[in-house]
CSV table of C-alpha atoms in Angstrom, one decimal:
chain,number,residue,atom,x,y,z
S,1,MET,CA,0.5,13.3,14.7
S,2,THR,CA,-1.5,13.4,11.7
S,3,PRO,CA,-5.5,12.7,12.7
S,4,ALA,CA,-6.7,9.6,11.6
S,5,PRO,CA,-9.6,9.5,8.9
S,6,PRO,CA,-12.9,10.0,9.9
S,7,PRO,CA,-14.9,6.9,11.3
S,8,GLY,CA,-16.0,4.8,8.7
S,9,ILE,CA,-13.7,5.6,6.0
S,10,ASP,CA,-11.6,2.9,4.7
S,11,ALA,CA,-7.9,3.7,4.0
S,12,LEU,CA,-7.7,2.1,1.0
S,13,ALA,CA,-11.0,2.8,-0.3
S,14,LEU,CA,-9.8,6.6,0.1
S,15,LEU,CA,-6.4,6.0,-2.1
S,16,GLY,CA,-8.4,4.3,-4.6
S,17,ALA,CA,-10.6,7.5,-5.2
S,18,LEU,CA,-7.4,9.6,-5.9
S,19,PRO,CA,-7.1,10.4,-9.8
S,20,ASP,CA,-3.7,9.6,-9.9
S,21,PRO,CA,-2.5,5.9,-9.7
S,22,VAL,CA,-1.4,4.9,-6.0
S,23,VAL,CA,0.9,1.7,-5.5
S,24,LEU,CA,1.9,0.1,-2.3
S,25,VAL,CA,5.2,-1.7,-2.7
S,26,GLU,CA,7.3,-3.8,-0.3
S,27,ALA,CA,11.3,-3.0,0.3
S,28,ASP,CA,11.9,-5.7,-2.1
S,29,GLY,CA,10.0,-4.0,-4.8
S,30,THR,CA,7.1,-6.5,-4.7
S,31,ILE,CA,3.6,-4.9,-5.6
S,32,ARG,CA,1.2,-5.4,-2.8
S,33,TRP,CA,-1.6,-3.6,-4.0
S,34,VAL,CA,-2.5,-1.0,-6.8
S,35,SER,CA,-5.2,1.4,-6.9
S,36,PRO,CA,-8.1,1.5,-9.9
S,37,ALA,CA,-6.7,4.6,-11.3
S,38,SER,CA,-3.3,2.5,-12.1
S,39,LEU,CA,-5.0,0.2,-14.4
S,40,PRO,CA,-6.4,2.4,-17.3
S,41,ALA,CA,-2.9,4.1,-17.1
S,42,LEU,CA,-1.1,0.7,-18.2
S,43,GLY,CA,-4.0,-1.4,-19.1
S,44,TRP,CA,-3.2,-4.1,-16.6
S,45,GLU,CA,-5.7,-5.8,-14.4
S,46,GLY,CA,-4.8,-5.6,-10.8
S,47,HIS,CA,-4.5,-9.2,-10.1
S,48,ASP,CA,-1.6,-9.2,-13.3
S,49,LEU,CA,0.3,-6.6,-11.2
S,50,VAL,CA,0.0,-7.6,-7.3
S,51,GLY,CA,2.7,-10.2,-6.3
S,52,ARG,CA,5.0,-8.7,-9.3
S,53,SER,CA,8.3,-7.1,-9.0
S,54,ALA,CA,7.8,-3.3,-9.7
S,55,PHE,CA,11.0,-4.0,-11.7
S,56,ASP,CA,9.2,-6.1,-14.2
S,57,LEU,CA,7.4,-3.3,-15.4
S,58,PHE,CA,10.4,-0.7,-16.3
S,59,ALA,CA,11.1,-1.1,-19.8
S,60,LYS,CA,14.7,-0.1,-19.7
S,61,GLU,CA,16.5,-3.3,-18.7
S,62,VAL,CA,19.7,-1.6,-19.4
S,63,ASN,CA,18.8,0.6,-16.4
S,64,ARG,CA,18.3,-2.2,-14.2
S,65,ASP,CA,21.6,-1.0,-11.9
S,66,LEU,CA,20.1,2.4,-12.1
S,67,HIS,CA,16.5,1.2,-10.7
S,68,LEU,CA,18.3,-0.8,-8.0
S,69,GLU,CA,20.6,2.1,-6.5
S,70,ALA,CA,17.4,4.4,-6.7
S,71,LEU,CA,15.4,1.8,-4.7
S,72,ALA,CA,18.6,1.6,-2.4
S,73,GLU,CA,18.6,5.6,-1.8
S,74,LEU,CA,14.5,5.0,-1.3
S,75,LEU,CA,14.7,2.5,1.2
S,76,ALA,CA,17.8,4.5,3.2
S,77,THR,CA,15.7,7.9,3.1
S,78,PRO,CA,12.4,7.6,5.3
S,79,GLY,CA,9.2,9.6,4.3
S,80,LEU,CA,8.8,11.5,1.3
S,81,ASN,CA,11.9,11.3,-1.6
S,82,PRO,CA,12.4,13.5,-4.6
S,83,PRO,CA,10.4,12.4,-7.6
S,84,LEU,CA,11.8,10.3,-10.2
S,85,THR,CA,10.8,9.4,-13.8
S,86,VAL,CA,10.8,5.9,-15.2
S,87,THR,CA,9.7,4.3,-18.3
S,88,VAL,CA,7.3,1.3,-17.9
S,89,VAL,CA,5.8,-1.1,-20.2
S,90,GLY,CA,2.0,-0.9,-20.7
S,91,ALA,CA,0.3,-4.5,-21.1
S,92,ASP,CA,-0.2,-3.4,-24.9
S,93,GLY,CA,3.4,-3.1,-25.1
S,94,ALA,CA,3.4,0.6,-25.3
S,95,LEU,CA,5.9,2.2,-23.3
S,96,ARG,CA,4.9,5.4,-21.0
S,97,GLU,CA,6.8,7.8,-19.0
S,98,ILE,CA,6.0,7.6,-15.4
S,99,GLU,CA,6.8,10.3,-12.5
S,100,LEU,CA,7.0,8.5,-9.3
S,101,SER,CA,6.6,10.1,-5.8
S,102,VAL,CA,7.6,7.7,-3.4
S,103,CYS,CA,7.3,7.9,0.6
S,104,ASN,CA,9.2,5.4,2.5
S,105,ALA,CA,6.6,4.4,5.1
S,106,LEU,CA,8.3,1.1,5.7
S,107,ASP,CA,9.0,2.1,9.4
S,108,GLN,CA,5.5,3.7,10.2
S,109,PRO,CA,3.4,1.9,12.1
S,110,GLY,CA,0.3,0.5,10.2
S,111,ILE,CA,1.9,0.8,7.0
S,112,GLY,CA,5.0,-1.1,6.9
S,113,LEU,CA,5.6,-0.4,2.7
S,114,LEU,CA,6.8,2.1,0.1
S,115,VAL,CA,3.8,4.5,-1.1
S,116,ALA,CA,4.4,5.6,-4.8
S,117,SER,CA,2.1,7.9,-6.3
S,118,CYS,CA,2.3,7.8,-10.2
S,119,ARG,CA,1.7,10.2,-12.7
S,120,ASP,CA,1.8,9.4,-16.5
S,121,VAL,CA,3.8,12.1,-18.0
S,122,THR,CA,4.3,10.4,-21.6
S,123,GLY,CA,4.6,13.4,-24.0
S,124,ARG,CA,4.9,16.4,-21.3
S,125,GLU,CA,8.1,17.7,-22.8
S,126,THR,CA,6.0,18.1,-26.4
S,127,VAL,CA,3.0,19.6,-24.6
S,128,HIS,CA,5.4,22.0,-22.8
S,129,GLU,CA,7.1,23.0,-26.3
S,130,GLU,CA,3.9,23.6,-27.9
S,131,LEU,CA,2.5,25.9,-25.2
S,132,ARG,CA,6.2,27.4,-25.1
S,133,GLN,CA,5.4,28.0,-29.0
S,134,ARG,CA,2.2,29.5,-28.6
């Protein structure tokens, strides 16, 4: 059993202090909470994201079936799932590659949501290639 945070620690404030964005999502894909770190990465205000479908942010509509398959797999697999990379559209219309690490905590008491840690990996391949060439 994982110990509880020390008394006086607010779990959402703790998540909000992480450098990588954290997004809490319902089983149908509805965004319920975004950490403050999410906002600079995509340029959205929190009130612009909460209540929206996470699918609205995905840039490639042609991949919708793949996104739905990935969601179905996440829903069928409790706990931490392998990372997946999606292309999302920022508030300014710019495309960003985001690596999602999703924990299915739908059946966990006190959580009941999908918990996604997000990392902007836009340009990661370019950086790796530059390092390799050096």
